[in-house]
PDB file of C-alpha atoms in Angstrom:
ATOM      1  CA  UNK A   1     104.483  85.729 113.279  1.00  0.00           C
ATOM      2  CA  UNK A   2     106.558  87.862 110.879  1.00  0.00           C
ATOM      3  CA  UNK A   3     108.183  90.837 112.268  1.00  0.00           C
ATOM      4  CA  UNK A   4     110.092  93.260 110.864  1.00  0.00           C
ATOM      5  CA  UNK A   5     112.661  95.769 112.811  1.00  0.00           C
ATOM      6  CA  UNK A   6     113.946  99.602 111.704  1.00  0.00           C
ATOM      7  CA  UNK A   7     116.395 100.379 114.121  1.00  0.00           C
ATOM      8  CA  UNK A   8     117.338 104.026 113.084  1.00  0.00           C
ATOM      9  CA  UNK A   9     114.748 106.443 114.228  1.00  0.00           C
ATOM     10  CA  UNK A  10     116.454 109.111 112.082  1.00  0.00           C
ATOM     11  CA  UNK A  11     119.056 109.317 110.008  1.00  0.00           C
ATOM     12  CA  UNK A  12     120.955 112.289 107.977  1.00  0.00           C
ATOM     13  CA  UNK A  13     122.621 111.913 105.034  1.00  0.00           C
ATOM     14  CA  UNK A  14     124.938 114.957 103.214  1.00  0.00           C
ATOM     15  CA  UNK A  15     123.178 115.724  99.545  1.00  0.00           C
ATOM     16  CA  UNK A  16     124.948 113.724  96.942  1.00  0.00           C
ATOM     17  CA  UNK A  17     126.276 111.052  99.439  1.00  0.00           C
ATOM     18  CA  UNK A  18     125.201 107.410  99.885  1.00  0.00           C
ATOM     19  CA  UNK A  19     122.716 106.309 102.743  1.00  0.00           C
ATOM     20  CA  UNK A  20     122.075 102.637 103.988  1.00  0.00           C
ATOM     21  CA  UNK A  21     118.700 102.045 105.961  1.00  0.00           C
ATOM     22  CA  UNK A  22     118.616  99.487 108.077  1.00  0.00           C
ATOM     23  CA  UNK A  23     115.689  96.804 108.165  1.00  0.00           C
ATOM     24  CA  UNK A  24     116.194  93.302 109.637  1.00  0.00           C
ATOM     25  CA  UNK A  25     113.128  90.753 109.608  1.00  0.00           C
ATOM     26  CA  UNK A  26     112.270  87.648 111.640  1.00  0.00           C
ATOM     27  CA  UNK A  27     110.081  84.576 109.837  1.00  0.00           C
ATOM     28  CA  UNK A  28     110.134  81.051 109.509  1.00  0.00           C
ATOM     29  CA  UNK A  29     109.064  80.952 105.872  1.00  0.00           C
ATOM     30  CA  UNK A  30     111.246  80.152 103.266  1.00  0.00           C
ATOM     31  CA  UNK A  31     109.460  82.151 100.544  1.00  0.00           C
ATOM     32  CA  UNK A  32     108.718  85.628 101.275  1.00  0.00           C
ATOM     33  CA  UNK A  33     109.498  88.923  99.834  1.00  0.00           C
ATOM     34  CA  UNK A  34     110.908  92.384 100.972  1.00  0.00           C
ATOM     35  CA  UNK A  35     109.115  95.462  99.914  1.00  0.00           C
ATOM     36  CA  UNK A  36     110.511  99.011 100.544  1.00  0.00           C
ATOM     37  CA  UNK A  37     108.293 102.354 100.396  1.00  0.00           C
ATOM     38  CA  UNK A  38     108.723 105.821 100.966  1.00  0.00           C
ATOM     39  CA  UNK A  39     106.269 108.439 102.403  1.00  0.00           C
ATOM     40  CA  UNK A  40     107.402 112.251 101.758  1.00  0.00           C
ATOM     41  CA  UNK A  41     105.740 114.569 103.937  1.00  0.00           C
ATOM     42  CA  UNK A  42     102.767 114.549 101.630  1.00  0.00           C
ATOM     43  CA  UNK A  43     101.828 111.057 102.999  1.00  0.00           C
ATOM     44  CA  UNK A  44     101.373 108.831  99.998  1.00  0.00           C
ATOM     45  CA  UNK A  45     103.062 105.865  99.904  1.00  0.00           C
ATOM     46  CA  UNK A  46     105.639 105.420  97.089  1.00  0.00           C
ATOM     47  CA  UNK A  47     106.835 101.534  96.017  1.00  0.00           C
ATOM     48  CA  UNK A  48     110.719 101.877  95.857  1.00  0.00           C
ATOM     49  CA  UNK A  49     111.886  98.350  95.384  1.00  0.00           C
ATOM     50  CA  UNK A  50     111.130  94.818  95.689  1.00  0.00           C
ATOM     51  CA  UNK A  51     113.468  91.492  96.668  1.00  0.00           C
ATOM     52  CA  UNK A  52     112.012  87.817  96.551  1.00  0.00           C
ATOM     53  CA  UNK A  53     113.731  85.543  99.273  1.00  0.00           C
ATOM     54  CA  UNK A  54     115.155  83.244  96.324  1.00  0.00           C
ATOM     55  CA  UNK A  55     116.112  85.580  94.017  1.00  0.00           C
ATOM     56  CA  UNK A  56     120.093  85.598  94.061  1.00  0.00           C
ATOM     57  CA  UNK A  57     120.941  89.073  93.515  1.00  0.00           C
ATOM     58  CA  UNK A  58     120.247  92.193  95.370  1.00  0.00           C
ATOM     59  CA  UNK A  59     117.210  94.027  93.558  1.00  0.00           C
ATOM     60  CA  UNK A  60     118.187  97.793  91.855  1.00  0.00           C
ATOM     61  CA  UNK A  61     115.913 100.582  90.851  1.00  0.00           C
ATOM     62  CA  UNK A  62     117.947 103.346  89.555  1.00  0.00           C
ATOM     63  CA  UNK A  63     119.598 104.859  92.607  1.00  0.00           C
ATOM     64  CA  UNK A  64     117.765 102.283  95.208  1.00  0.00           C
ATOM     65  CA  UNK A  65     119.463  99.013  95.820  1.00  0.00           C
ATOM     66  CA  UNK A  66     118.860  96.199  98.078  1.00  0.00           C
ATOM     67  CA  UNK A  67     121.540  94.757 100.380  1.00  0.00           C
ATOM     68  CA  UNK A  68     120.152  91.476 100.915  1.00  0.00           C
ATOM     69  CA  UNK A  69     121.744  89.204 103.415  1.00  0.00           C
ATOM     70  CA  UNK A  70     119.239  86.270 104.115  1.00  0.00           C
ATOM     71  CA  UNK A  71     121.269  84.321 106.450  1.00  0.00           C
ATOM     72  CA  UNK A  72     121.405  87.212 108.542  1.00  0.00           C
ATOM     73  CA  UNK A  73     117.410  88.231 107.457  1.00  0.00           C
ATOM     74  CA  UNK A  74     118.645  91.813 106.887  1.00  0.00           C
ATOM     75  CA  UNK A  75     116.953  93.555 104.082  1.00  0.00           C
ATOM     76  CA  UNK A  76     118.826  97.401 103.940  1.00  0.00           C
ATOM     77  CA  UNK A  77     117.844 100.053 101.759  1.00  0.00           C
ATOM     78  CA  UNK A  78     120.954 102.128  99.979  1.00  0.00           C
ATOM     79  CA  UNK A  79     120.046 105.206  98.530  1.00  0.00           C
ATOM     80  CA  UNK A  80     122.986 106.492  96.495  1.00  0.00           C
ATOM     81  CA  UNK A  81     123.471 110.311  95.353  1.00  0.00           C
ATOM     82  CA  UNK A  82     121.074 111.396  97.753  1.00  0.00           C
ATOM     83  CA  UNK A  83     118.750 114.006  97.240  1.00  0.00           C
ATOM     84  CA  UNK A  84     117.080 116.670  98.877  1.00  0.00           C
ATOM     85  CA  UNK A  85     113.974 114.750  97.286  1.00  0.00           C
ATOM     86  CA  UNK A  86     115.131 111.822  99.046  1.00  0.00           C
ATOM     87  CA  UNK A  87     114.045 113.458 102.451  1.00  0.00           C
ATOM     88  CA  UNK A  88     111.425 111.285 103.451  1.00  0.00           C
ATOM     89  CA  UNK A  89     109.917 108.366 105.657  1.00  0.00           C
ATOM     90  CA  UNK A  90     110.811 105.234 104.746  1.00  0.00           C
ATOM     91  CA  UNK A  91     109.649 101.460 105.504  1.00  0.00           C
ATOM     92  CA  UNK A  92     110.694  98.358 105.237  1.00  0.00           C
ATOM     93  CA  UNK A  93     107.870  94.914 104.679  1.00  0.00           C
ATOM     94  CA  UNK A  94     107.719  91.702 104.169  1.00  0.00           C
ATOM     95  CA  UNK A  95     105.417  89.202 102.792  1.00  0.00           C
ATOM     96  CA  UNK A  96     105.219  85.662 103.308  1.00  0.00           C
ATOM     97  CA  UNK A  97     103.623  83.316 101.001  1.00  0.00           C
ATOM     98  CA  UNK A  98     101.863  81.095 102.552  1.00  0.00           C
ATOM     99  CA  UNK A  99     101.288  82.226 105.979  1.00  0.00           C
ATOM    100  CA  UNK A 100      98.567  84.954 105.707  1.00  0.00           C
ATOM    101  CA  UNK A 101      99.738  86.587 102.467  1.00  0.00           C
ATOM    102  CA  UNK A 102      99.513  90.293 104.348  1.00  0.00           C
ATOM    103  CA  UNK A 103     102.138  92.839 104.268  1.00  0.00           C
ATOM    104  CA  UNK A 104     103.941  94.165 107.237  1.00  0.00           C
ATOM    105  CA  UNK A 105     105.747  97.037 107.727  1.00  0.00           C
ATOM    106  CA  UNK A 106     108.585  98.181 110.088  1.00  0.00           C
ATOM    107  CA  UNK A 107     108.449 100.873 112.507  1.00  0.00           C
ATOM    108  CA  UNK A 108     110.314 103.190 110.050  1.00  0.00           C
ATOM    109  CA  UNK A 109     113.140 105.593 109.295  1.00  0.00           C
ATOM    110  CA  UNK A 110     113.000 109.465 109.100  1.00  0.00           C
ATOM    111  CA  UNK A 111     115.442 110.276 106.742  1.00  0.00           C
ATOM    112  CA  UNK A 112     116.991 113.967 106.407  1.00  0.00           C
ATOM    113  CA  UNK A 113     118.972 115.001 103.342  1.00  0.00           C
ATOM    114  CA  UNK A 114     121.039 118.567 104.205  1.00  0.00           C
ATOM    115  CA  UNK A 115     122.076 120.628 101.372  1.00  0.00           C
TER     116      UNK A 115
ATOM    117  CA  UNK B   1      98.349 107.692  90.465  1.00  0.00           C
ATOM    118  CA  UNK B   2      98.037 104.873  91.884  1.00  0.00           C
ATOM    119  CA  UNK B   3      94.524 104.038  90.953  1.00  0.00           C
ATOM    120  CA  UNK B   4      93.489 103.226  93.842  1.00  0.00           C
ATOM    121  CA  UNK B   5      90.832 105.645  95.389  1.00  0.00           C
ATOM    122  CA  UNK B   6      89.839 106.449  99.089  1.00  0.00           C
ATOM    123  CA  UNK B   7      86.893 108.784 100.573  1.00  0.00           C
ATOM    124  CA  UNK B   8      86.837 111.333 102.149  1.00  0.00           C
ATOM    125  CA  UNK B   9      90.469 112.199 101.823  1.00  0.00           C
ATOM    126  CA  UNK B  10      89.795 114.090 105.441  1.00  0.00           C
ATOM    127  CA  UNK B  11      87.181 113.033 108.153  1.00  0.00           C
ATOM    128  CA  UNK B  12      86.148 114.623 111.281  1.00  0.00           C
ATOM    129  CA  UNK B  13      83.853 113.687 113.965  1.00  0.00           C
ATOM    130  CA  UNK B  14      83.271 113.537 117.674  1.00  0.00           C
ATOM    131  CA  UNK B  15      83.852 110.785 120.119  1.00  0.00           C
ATOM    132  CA  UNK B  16      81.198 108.180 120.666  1.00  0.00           C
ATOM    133  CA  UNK B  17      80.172 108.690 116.598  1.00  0.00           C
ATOM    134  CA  UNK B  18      80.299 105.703 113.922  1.00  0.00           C
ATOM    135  CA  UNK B  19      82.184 106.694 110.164  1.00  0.00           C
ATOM    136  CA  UNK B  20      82.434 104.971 107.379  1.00  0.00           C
ATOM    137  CA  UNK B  21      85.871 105.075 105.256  1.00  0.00           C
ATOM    138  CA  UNK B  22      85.218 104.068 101.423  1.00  0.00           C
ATOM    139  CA  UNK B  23      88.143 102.344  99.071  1.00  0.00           C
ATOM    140  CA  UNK B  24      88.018 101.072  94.962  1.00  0.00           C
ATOM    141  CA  UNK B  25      90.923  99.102  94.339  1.00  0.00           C
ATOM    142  CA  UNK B  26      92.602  99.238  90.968  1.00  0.00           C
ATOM    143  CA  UNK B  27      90.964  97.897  88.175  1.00  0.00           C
ATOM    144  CA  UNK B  28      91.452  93.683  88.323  1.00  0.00           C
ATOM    145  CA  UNK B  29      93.109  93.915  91.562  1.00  0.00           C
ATOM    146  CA  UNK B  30      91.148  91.370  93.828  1.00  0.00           C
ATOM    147  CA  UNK B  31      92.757  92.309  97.523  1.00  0.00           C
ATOM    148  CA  UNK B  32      92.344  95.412  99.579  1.00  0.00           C
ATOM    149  CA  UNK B  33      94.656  95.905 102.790  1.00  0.00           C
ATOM    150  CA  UNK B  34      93.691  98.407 105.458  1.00  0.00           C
ATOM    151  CA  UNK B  35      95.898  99.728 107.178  1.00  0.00           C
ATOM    152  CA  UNK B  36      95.975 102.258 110.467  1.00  0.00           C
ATOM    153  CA  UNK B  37      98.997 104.725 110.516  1.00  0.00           C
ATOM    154  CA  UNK B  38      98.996 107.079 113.962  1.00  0.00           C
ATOM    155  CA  UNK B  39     100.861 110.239 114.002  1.00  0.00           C
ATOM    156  CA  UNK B  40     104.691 109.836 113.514  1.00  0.00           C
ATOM    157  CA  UNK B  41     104.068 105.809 113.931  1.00  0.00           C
ATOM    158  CA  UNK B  42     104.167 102.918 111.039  1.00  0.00           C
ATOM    159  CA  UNK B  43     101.748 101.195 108.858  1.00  0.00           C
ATOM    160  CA  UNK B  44      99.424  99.246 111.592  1.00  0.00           C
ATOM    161  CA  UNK B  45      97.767  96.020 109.329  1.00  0.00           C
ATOM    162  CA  UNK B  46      94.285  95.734 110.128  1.00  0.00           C
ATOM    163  CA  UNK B  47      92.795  93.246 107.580  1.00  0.00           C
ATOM    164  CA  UNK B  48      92.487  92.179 104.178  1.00  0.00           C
ATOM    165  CA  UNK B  49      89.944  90.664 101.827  1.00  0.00           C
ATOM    166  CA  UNK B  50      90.106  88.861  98.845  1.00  0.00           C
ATOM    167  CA  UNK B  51      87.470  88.615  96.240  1.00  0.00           C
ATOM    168  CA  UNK B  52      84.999  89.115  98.905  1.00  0.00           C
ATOM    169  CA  UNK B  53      86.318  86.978 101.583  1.00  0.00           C
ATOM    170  CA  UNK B  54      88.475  88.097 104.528  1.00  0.00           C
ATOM    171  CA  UNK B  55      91.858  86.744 104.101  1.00  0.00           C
ATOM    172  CA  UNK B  56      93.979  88.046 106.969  1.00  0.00           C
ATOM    173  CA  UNK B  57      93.493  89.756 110.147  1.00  0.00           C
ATOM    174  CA  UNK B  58      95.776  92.251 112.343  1.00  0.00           C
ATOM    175  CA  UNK B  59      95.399  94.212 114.940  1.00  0.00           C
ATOM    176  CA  UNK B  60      91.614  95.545 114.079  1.00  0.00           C
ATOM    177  CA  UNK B  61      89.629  96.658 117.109  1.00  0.00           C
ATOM    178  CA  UNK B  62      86.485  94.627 117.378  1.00  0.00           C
ATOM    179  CA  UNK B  63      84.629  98.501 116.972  1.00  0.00           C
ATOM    180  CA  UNK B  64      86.370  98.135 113.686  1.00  0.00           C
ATOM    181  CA  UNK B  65      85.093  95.824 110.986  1.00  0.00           C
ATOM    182  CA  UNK B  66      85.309  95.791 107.374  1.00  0.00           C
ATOM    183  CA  UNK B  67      83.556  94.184 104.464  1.00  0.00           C
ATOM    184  CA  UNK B  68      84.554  94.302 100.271  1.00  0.00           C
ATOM    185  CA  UNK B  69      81.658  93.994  98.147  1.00  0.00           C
ATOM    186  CA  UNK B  70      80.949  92.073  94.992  1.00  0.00           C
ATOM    187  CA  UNK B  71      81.891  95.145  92.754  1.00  0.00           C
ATOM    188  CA  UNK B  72      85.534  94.368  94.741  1.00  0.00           C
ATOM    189  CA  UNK B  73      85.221  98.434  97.052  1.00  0.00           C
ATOM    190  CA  UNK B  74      85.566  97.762 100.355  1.00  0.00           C
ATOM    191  CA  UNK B  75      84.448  99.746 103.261  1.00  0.00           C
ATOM    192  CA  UNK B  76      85.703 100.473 106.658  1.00  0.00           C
ATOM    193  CA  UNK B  77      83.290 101.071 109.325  1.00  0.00           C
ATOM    194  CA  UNK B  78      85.112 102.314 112.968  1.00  0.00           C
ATOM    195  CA  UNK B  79      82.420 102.973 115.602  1.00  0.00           C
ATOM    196  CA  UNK B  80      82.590 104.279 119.327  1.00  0.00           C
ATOM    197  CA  UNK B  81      85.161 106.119 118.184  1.00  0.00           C
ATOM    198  CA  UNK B  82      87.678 107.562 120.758  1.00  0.00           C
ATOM    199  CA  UNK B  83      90.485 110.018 120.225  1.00  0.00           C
ATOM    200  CA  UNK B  84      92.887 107.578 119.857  1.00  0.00           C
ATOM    201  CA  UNK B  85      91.434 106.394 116.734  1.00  0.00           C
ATOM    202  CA  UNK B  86      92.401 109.905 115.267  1.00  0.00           C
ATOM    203  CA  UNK B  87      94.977 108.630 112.325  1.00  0.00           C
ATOM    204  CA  UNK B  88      95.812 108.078 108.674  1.00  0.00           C
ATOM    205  CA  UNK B  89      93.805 105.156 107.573  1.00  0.00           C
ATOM    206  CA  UNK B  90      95.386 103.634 104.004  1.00  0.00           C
ATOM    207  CA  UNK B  91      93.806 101.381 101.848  1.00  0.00           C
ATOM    208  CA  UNK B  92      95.807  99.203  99.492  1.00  0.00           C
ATOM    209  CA  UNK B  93      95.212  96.638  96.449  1.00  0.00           C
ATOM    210  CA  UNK B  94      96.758  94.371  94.317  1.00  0.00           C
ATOM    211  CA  UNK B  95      95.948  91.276  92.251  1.00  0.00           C
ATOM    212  CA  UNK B  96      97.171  89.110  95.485  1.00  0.00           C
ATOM    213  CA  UNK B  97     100.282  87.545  93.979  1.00  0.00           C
ATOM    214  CA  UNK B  98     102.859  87.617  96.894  1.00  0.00           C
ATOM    215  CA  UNK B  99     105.393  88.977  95.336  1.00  0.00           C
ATOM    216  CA  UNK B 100     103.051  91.549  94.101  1.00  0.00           C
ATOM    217  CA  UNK B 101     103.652  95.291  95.706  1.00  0.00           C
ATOM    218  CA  UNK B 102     100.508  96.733  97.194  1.00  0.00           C
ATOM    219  CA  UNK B 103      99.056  99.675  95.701  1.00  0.00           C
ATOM    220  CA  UNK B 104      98.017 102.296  98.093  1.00  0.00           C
ATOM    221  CA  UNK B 105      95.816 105.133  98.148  1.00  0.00           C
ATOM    222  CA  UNK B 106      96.133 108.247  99.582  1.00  0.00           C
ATOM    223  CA  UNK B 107      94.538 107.715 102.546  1.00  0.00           C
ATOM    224  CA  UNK B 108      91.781 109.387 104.546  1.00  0.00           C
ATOM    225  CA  UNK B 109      92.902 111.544 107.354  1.00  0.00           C
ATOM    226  CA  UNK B 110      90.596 110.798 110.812  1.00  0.00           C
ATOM    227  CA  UNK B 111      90.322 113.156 113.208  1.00  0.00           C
ATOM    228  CA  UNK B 112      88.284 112.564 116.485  1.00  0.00           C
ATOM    229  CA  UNK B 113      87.553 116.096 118.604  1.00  0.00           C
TER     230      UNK B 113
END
């Protein structure tokens, strides 16, 4: 069973700095991908950025990049130039292929941008 | 917008009563995802259909069950409910590629007095 693990609760980051979320992920799959969303206080759910387990390089949406390690099955969000926008919930997910084809998510991390 | 559509966008109710939670996935997309989200936790999977059929299932409670229909909506029907079930309840679609993100409505807010 896939399983996927946010081990920062919370997490602040100083306005205009850079911020790495954790998210490591456990699954015997070789083909899977890595999904990361953000929920503001509003509670939608906002696609960030997506990583396929083959693809060589580390997915980028403008200031959202993916450091992905998939020896070590860690998937971490950096969020550079943070904003006070930025202050949200985030989660990390994973897909696998062919086992189920559902999403799950992680646990989550609270992040808080200070002016 | 993400085009995908839930009702109500807030519920309330008593314990012991049945609701019905409504979703229309984007237009073309063939899965819907439920999901449960409790205050302050994460996204819960339920279950997920596909073109009619269910495809996976999570941690659903057997009061739970859900159904999609031939025009591709999908309902979610929670009965007995207690006041645990009180939660976010998020419906999601896409076209079911896996490397496909999931679309997600903005959910309907449960709250069981």
């Amino acid at each position: 069973a896939q399983k996927i693990t946010q081990t920062q609760p919370g997490m602040f980051v100083q306005e205009k700095e850079a911020v790495t979320l954790d998210c490591t992920y456990d699954t015997s799959d070789q083909s899977y991908g890595l999904f990361w969303y953000k929920q503001p206080s509003s509670g939608e759910m906002i696609f960030l950025i997506y990583q396929g387990s083959y693809d060589e390089q580390n997915a980028t949406e403008g200031r959202y990049s993916l450091n992905f390690q998939k020896a070590r099955k860690s998937a971490n969000l950096v969020i550079s130039a943070s904003q006070l926008g930025d202050s949200a919930m985030y989660f990390c997910a994973m897909r696998e292929v062919y086992n189920n084809n559902d999403m799950r998510f992680g646990a989550g991390t609270r992040l808080t941008v200070k002016p | 917008d993400s085009g995908v559509t839930q009702t109500p966008k807030h519920l309330i109710t008593a314990t012991g009563q049945r609701v019905t939670l409504r979703c229309s996935p984007r237009s073309g997309d063939l899965s819907v995802y439920w999901y449960q989200q409790s205050l302050d936790q994460g996204l819960q999977f339920l279950i997920q259909y596909y073109n009619g059929e269910e495809r996976a299932k999570g941690n659903i409670l057997e009061r739970f069950s859900a159904q999609q229909f031939p025009d591709l909506h999908s309902e979610l029907n929670l009965s007995s409910l207690e006041l645990g079930d009180s939660a976010l309840y998020f419906c999601a679609s896409n076209l079911d590629g896996a490397n496909e993100k999931l679309f997600f409505g903005s959910g309907t807010q449960l709250s069981v007095l």
